Coordinates of C-alpha atoms and ligand atoms in Angstrom, one line a residue:
M3 CA 0.0 0.0 0.0
K4 CA 1.3 3.4 -1.0
S5 CA 0.4 6.5 1.0
G6 CA 1.7 10.1 0.7
T7 CA 1.2 13.8 0.6
V8 CA 1.3 15.9 -2.6
S9 CA 1.5 19.7 -2.7
V10 CA -0.1 21.2 -5.8
I11 CA 2.0 24.3 -6.7
G12 CA 1.8 26.8 -9.5
R13 CA 1.0 30.4 -10.6
P14 CA -2.4 31.8 -10.0
S15 CA -5.1 30.4 -12.4
A16 CA -2.9 27.5 -13.5
G17 CA -5.8 25.2 -12.7
K18 CA -4.6 23.7 -9.4
S19 CA -8.0 23.7 -7.7
T20 CA -9.7 22.4 -10.9
L21 CA -7.2 19.5 -10.9
V22 CA -7.7 18.6 -7.3
N23 CA -11.5 18.6 -7.9
T24 CA -11.1 16.4 -10.9
I25 CA -8.8 13.9 -9.2
T26 CA -11.0 13.6 -6.1
G27 CA -14.2 13.7 -8.2
M28 CA -15.6 16.2 -5.7
K29 CA -15.9 19.9 -5.3
V30 CA -13.2 20.2 -2.7
S31 CA -11.8 23.6 -3.7
I32 CA -13.5 26.6 -5.2
T33 CA -12.4 27.8 -8.7
S34 CA -12.8 30.9 -10.8
P35 CA -11.4 32.5 -13.9
V36 CA -10.0 35.3 -11.6
P37 CA -6.4 34.7 -10.4
Q38 CA -5.8 34.3 -6.6
T39 CA -9.0 32.4 -5.9
T40 CA -7.6 29.9 -3.4
R41 CA -6.4 31.5 -0.1
N42 CA -5.7 28.5 2.1
K43 CA -4.2 25.1 2.1
I44 CA -7.0 22.8 1.0
R45 CA -6.7 19.1 1.3
G46 CA -8.3 16.8 -1.3
I47 CA -7.9 13.1 -0.7
Y48 CA -7.7 10.4 -3.4
T49 CA -7.9 6.7 -2.5
D50 CA -7.9 3.6 -4.7
Q51 CA -6.5 0.0 -4.5
R52 CA -3.0 1.4 -4.9
G53 CA -3.3 3.5 -1.7
Q54 CA -3.9 7.1 -0.8
L55 CA -2.7 10.5 -2.1
V56 CA -3.4 13.5 0.1
F57 CA -3.3 16.6 -2.1
T58 CA -2.8 20.0 -0.8
D59 CA -4.2 22.7 -3.1
T60 CA -2.4 26.0 -2.4
P61 CA -2.8 29.7 -3.3
G62 CA -1.2 30.5 -6.7
Y63 CA 2.2 31.9 -6.2
H64 CA 2.0 35.6 -7.1
L65 CA 5.0 38.0 -6.9
S66 CA 3.9 40.9 -4.8
D67 CA 4.7 42.7 -1.5
K68 CA 1.1 43.4 -0.5
E69 CA 0.3 41.9 2.9
I70 CA -2.5 39.6 1.7
N71 CA -0.2 38.2 -1.1
K72 CA 2.6 37.7 1.4
R73 CA 0.3 35.7 3.6
M74 CA -0.7 33.6 0.6
Q75 CA 2.9 33.0 -0.3
E76 CA 3.6 31.8 3.2
V77 CA 0.7 29.4 3.0
T78 CA 2.2 28.0 -0.2
I79 CA 5.7 27.7 1.0
S80 CA 4.7 26.0 4.3
S81 CA 3.1 23.3 2.3
L82 CA 6.2 22.4 0.3
S83 CA 8.6 20.9 2.8
E84 CA 5.9 18.8 4.5
S85 CA 5.1 16.8 1.3
D86 CA 6.4 13.6 -0.2
A87 CA 5.9 14.9 -3.8
I88 CA 5.2 18.2 -5.6
L89 CA 2.8 18.4 -8.4
Y90 CA 4.0 21.4 -10.3
L91 CA 1.2 22.8 -12.5
V92 CA 2.2 25.1 -15.4
D93 CA -0.4 27.0 -17.3
G94 CA 0.7 26.2 -20.9
T95 CA -1.2 29.2 -22.4
R96 CA 1.1 31.7 -20.7
H97 CA 4.7 32.3 -21.6
P98 CA 6.9 31.4 -18.6
G99 CA 8.3 34.7 -17.2
T100 CA 9.6 36.1 -14.0
E101 CA 6.8 34.7 -11.9
E102 CA 7.1 31.2 -13.3
E103 CA 10.9 31.4 -12.6
A104 CA 10.1 32.3 -9.0
V105 CA 7.8 29.3 -8.6
A106 CA 10.3 26.9 -10.2
S107 CA 13.2 28.1 -7.9
M108 CA 11.0 27.8 -4.8
I109 CA 10.1 24.3 -5.8
K110 CA 13.7 23.4 -6.4
K111 CA 14.7 24.6 -3.0
A112 CA 12.2 22.3 -1.3
G113 CA 14.3 19.3 -2.5
V114 CA 11.1 17.1 -2.9
P115 CA 10.5 14.9 -6.0
V116 CA 8.6 16.8 -8.7
V117 CA 6.0 15.7 -11.2
A118 CA 5.6 18.6 -13.7
V119 CA 2.3 18.9 -15.5
I120 CA 1.6 21.3 -18.4
N121 CA -2.1 22.1 -18.0
K122 CA -4.9 23.4 -20.4
N123 CA -3.7 21.0 -23.1
D124 CA -7.2 21.3 -24.7
I125 CA -6.4 24.8 -25.8
L126 CA -2.6 24.7 -26.3
T127 CA -0.8 25.4 -29.6
D128 CA 2.4 23.4 -30.5
N129 CA 4.3 26.5 -29.7
N130 CA 2.8 26.7 -26.2
R131 CA 3.7 23.0 -25.6
E132 CA 7.3 23.5 -26.7
D133 CA 7.7 26.7 -24.7
A134 CA 6.5 25.2 -21.4
G135 CA 8.2 21.9 -22.1
F136 CA 11.6 23.6 -22.7
F137 CA 11.2 25.7 -19.6
I138 CA 10.6 22.7 -17.3
K139 CA 13.1 20.3 -18.9
E140 CA 15.8 22.8 -18.3
R141 CA 15.0 23.3 -14.6
F142 CA 13.8 19.8 -13.7
P143 CA 15.7 17.4 -16.0
D144 CA 15.0 14.3 -13.9
S145 CA 11.2 14.9 -13.5
P146 CA 8.5 13.4 -15.6
I147 CA 6.7 16.1 -17.8
L148 CA 3.1 15.4 -18.6
F149 CA 0.4 17.2 -20.5
A150 CA -3.1 17.4 -19.1
S151 CA -6.4 19.1 -19.1
A152 CA -7.8 19.4 -15.6
S153 CA -11.1 20.7 -16.7
K154 CA -11.6 18.0 -19.3
D155 CA -10.3 15.2 -17.2
E156 CA -7.6 14.3 -19.7
G157 CA -4.1 13.0 -18.7
V158 CA -5.1 12.7 -15.1
D159 CA -4.5 8.9 -14.8
E160 CA -0.9 9.4 -15.9
I161 CA -0.4 12.0 -13.2
L162 CA -1.7 9.5 -10.6
I163 CA 0.6 6.8 -11.9
E164 CA 3.7 9.0 -11.5
L165 CA 2.7 10.2 -8.0
F166 CA 2.0 6.7 -6.8
R167 CA 5.5 5.8 -8.1
I168 CA 7.0 8.5 -5.8
V169 CA 5.1 8.3 -2.5
P170 CA 6.3 5.9 0.2
E171 CA 4.7 2.6 1.4
G172 CA 2.4 3.2 4.3
E173 CA -1.0 3.0 5.8
L174 CA -4.0 5.2 4.8
M175 CA -3.9 8.5 6.6
Y176 CA -7.7 9.1 6.2
D177 CA -10.7 6.7 5.9
E178 CA -11.1 5.6 2.3
N179 CA -14.4 7.6 1.9
T180 CA -12.9 10.9 3.1
Y181 CA -12.2 13.4 0.3
T182 CA -11.5 16.5 2.3
D183 CA -10.6 17.6 5.8
Q184 CA -12.1 21.1 5.8
D185 CA -14.5 22.0 8.5
L186 CA -18.1 22.7 7.6
E187 CA -18.1 26.4 8.3
F188 CA -15.1 26.9 6.1
R189 CA -16.6 24.9 3.2
I190 CA -19.8 26.9 3.4
S191 CA -18.0 30.3 3.5
E192 CA -15.9 29.2 0.5
I193 CA -19.0 28.3 -1.5
I194 CA -20.5 31.7 -0.8
R195 CA -17.2 33.4 -1.8
E196 CA -17.2 31.4 -5.1
K197 CA -20.7 32.4 -6.0
T198 CA -20.0 36.0 -5.1
M199 CA -17.0 36.0 -7.4
A200 CA -18.9 34.4 -10.2
T201 CA -21.8 36.8 -9.8
L202 CA -19.7 40.0 -9.7
S203 CA -17.1 38.6 -12.2
D204 CA -14.7 41.5 -12.7
E205 CA -16.2 44.1 -10.4
L206 CA -14.6 43.4 -7.0
P207 CA -13.7 39.8 -6.4
H208 CA -10.5 40.4 -4.4
T209 CA -12.0 42.7 -1.9
I210 CA -14.3 40.3 -0.2
Y211 CA -14.2 37.7 2.6
V212 CA -17.0 35.6 3.9
E213 CA -17.7 34.9 7.5
I214 CA -20.2 32.5 9.0
E215 CA -21.5 34.4 12.0
D216 CA -23.8 31.8 13.3
M217 CA -24.8 28.3 12.4
E218 CA -27.2 25.8 14.0
Y219 CA -27.8 22.3 12.9
S220 CA -30.3 19.9 14.4
A221 CA -30.0 16.3 13.2
E222 CA -33.2 15.5 15.1
S223 CA -35.5 18.0 13.3
Q224 CA -33.3 17.9 10.1
E225 CA -32.9 21.7 10.1
V226 CA -29.9 23.8 9.3
W227 CA -29.8 27.6 9.9
I228 CA -26.9 29.7 8.7
R229 CA -26.2 33.4 9.0
A230 CA -23.3 34.5 6.8
V231 CA -21.8 37.8 6.0
I232 CA -20.1 39.0 2.9
N233 CA -17.5 41.5 4.0
T234 CA -16.2 44.1 1.6
E235 CA -13.8 47.0 2.1
R236 CA -15.9 50.1 1.5
D237 CA -19.5 51.1 2.1
G238 CA -19.8 52.0 -1.6
Q239 CA -19.0 48.4 -2.6
K240 CA -21.9 47.1 -0.6
G241 CA -24.3 48.4 -3.2
I242 CA -22.4 46.6 -6.0
I243 CA -22.7 43.3 -4.1
V244 CA -26.4 43.8 -3.4
G245 CA -27.1 44.9 -7.0
K246 CA -30.1 46.7 -8.5
G247 CA -33.2 45.8 -6.6
G248 CA -31.1 43.2 -4.8
E249 CA -30.6 41.1 -8.0
N250 CA -26.9 40.2 -7.2
I251 CA -27.4 39.2 -3.6
K252 CA -30.5 37.1 -4.6
R253 CA -28.5 35.3 -7.2
I254 CA -25.5 34.7 -4.8
R255 CA -27.9 33.4 -2.2
K256 CA -29.7 31.1 -4.7
E257 CA -26.5 29.6 -6.2
S258 CA -25.0 29.2 -2.7
F259 CA -28.2 27.6 -1.4
K260 CA -28.2 25.0 -4.1
E261 CA -24.6 23.9 -3.3
I262 CA -24.8 24.1 0.5
R263 CA -27.9 22.0 0.4
R264 CA -25.9 19.1 -1.1
I265 CA -23.9 19.1 2.1
F266 CA -27.0 18.5 4.2
P267 CA -29.2 16.1 2.1
G268 CA -32.7 15.8 3.3
S269 CA -32.5 18.8 5.7
R270 CA -34.4 22.1 5.6
L271 CA -31.9 24.9 5.0
T272 CA -32.3 28.5 5.9
L273 CA -29.6 30.8 4.6
D274 CA -29.5 34.4 5.9
L275 CA -27.0 36.3 3.9
R276 CA -25.8 39.8 4.7
V277 CA -23.4 42.3 3.3
K278 CA -21.1 44.5 5.5
A279 CA -18.3 46.9 5.1
D280 CA -15.1 46.2 7.0
P281 CA -12.6 48.9 6.0
K282 CA -9.0 47.9 5.8
W283 CA -9.7 44.2 6.4
R284 CA -6.9 43.3 3.9
T285 CA -4.4 44.9 6.2
S286 CA -5.9 43.9 9.5
D287 CA -3.9 41.3 11.4
K288 CA -6.9 40.1 13.2
V289 CA -9.0 39.4 10.1
L290 CA -6.0 38.0 8.1
G291 CA -5.3 35.7 11.0
R292 CA -8.8 34.4 10.9
I293 CA -8.7 33.9 7.1
F294 CA -5.3 32.3 6.9
R295 CA -5.6 30.0 9.8
Ligands
GTP10 N1 -9.2 25.4 -21.0 C1 -8.9 25.0 -19.8 N2 -9.2 25.8 -18.7 C2 -8.8 25.3 -17.5 C3 -8.2 24.0 -17.3 N3 -8.0 23.9 -15.9 C4 -8.5 25.0 -15.3 N4 -9.0 25.8 -16.2 C5 -9.6 27.2 -16.0 O1 -8.7 28.1 -15.4 C6 -9.2 29.0 -14.5 C7 -8.5 28.9 -13.2 O2 -8.7 27.6 -12.6 P1 -8.5 27.4 -11.0 O3 -8.6 25.9 -10.8 O4 -9.3 28.2 -10.2 O5 -6.9 27.8 -10.9 P2 -6.0 27.9 -9.6 O6 -4.6 27.4 -10.1 O7 -6.6 27.1 -8.5 O8 -6.0 29.4 -9.3 P3 -5.7 30.2 -7.9 O9 -6.4 29.5 -6.8 O10 -6.1 31.6 -8.1 O11 -4.2 30.0 -7.7 C8 -10.7 28.5 -14.4 O12 -11.5 29.4 -15.2 C9 -10.7 27.1 -14.9 O13 -11.9 26.7 -15.4 C10 -7.9 23.2 -18.4 O14 -7.4 22.1 -18.4 N5 -8.3 23.8 -19.6
MG11 MG1 -7.1 27.6 -6.6

């Protein structure tokens, strides 16, 4: 039996969370077309007859000195040394530049075996493939280089074969039916954040965080009651989230409701969703400490 941990590393929007979801067959980690969607280390667990791979999805590594970006970099770096293997995901559609170079050298420093995957193969040109392939081969000459499409579930079996080759023998770390270790409140807040980002698309996705203020669950009466708050930075942004006649917040609530309900099959769900302004949250140690726990 093989059993090991795998850090999924790459630039923002490379498709790391999409890949972890495809591998586990579950919605473990939220995704969006906007870079810097993932903010925490998110575990997705894959088990089959060969054994178990515990993936850690990480925030895309973005070169920046802003406090929130530094926190996200720390989250990513802290995942590296604790893993048995690194799954290095490269977005083949983008020419590897300074940022890709920074990611590659960070990975090299960790001294952990690497499987390199060039993602988005469904839309790559031959030029893209050559470009990314050359970049990786030069820096990781001993690592396997694979092509995949995380969103189309192509090339994923080959990734698993390479990873199972690397990880050590061992017992399962989690029960075979477990696919994530996130707590309920965090998963719910992430679903609401994803739906907010999707609804507002390019208007203000980076300026929000979602907090579950209160949650009650009665297994006996099969009722779930949740009060969640979408926090933004400025009062003026509240109106954007709420939308004309409340159309945005209604949509966010409806889409969130559908997905949260799947977590509590058969229960009656009440979702009370509010919007608040929390100026300077992106520089507040208290809030950042809560988000990047
Ligand atoms: N065409 C194509 N698009 C993909 C593929 N994989 C992911 N995407 C898209 O790329 C965008 C980013 O995907 P995510 O999975 O959120 O990327 P990420 O690396 O987790 O991003 P961060 O969390 O911001 O670091 C989304 O719009 C995905 O649908 C792929 O194989 N092909
Ligand atoms: Mg992500």
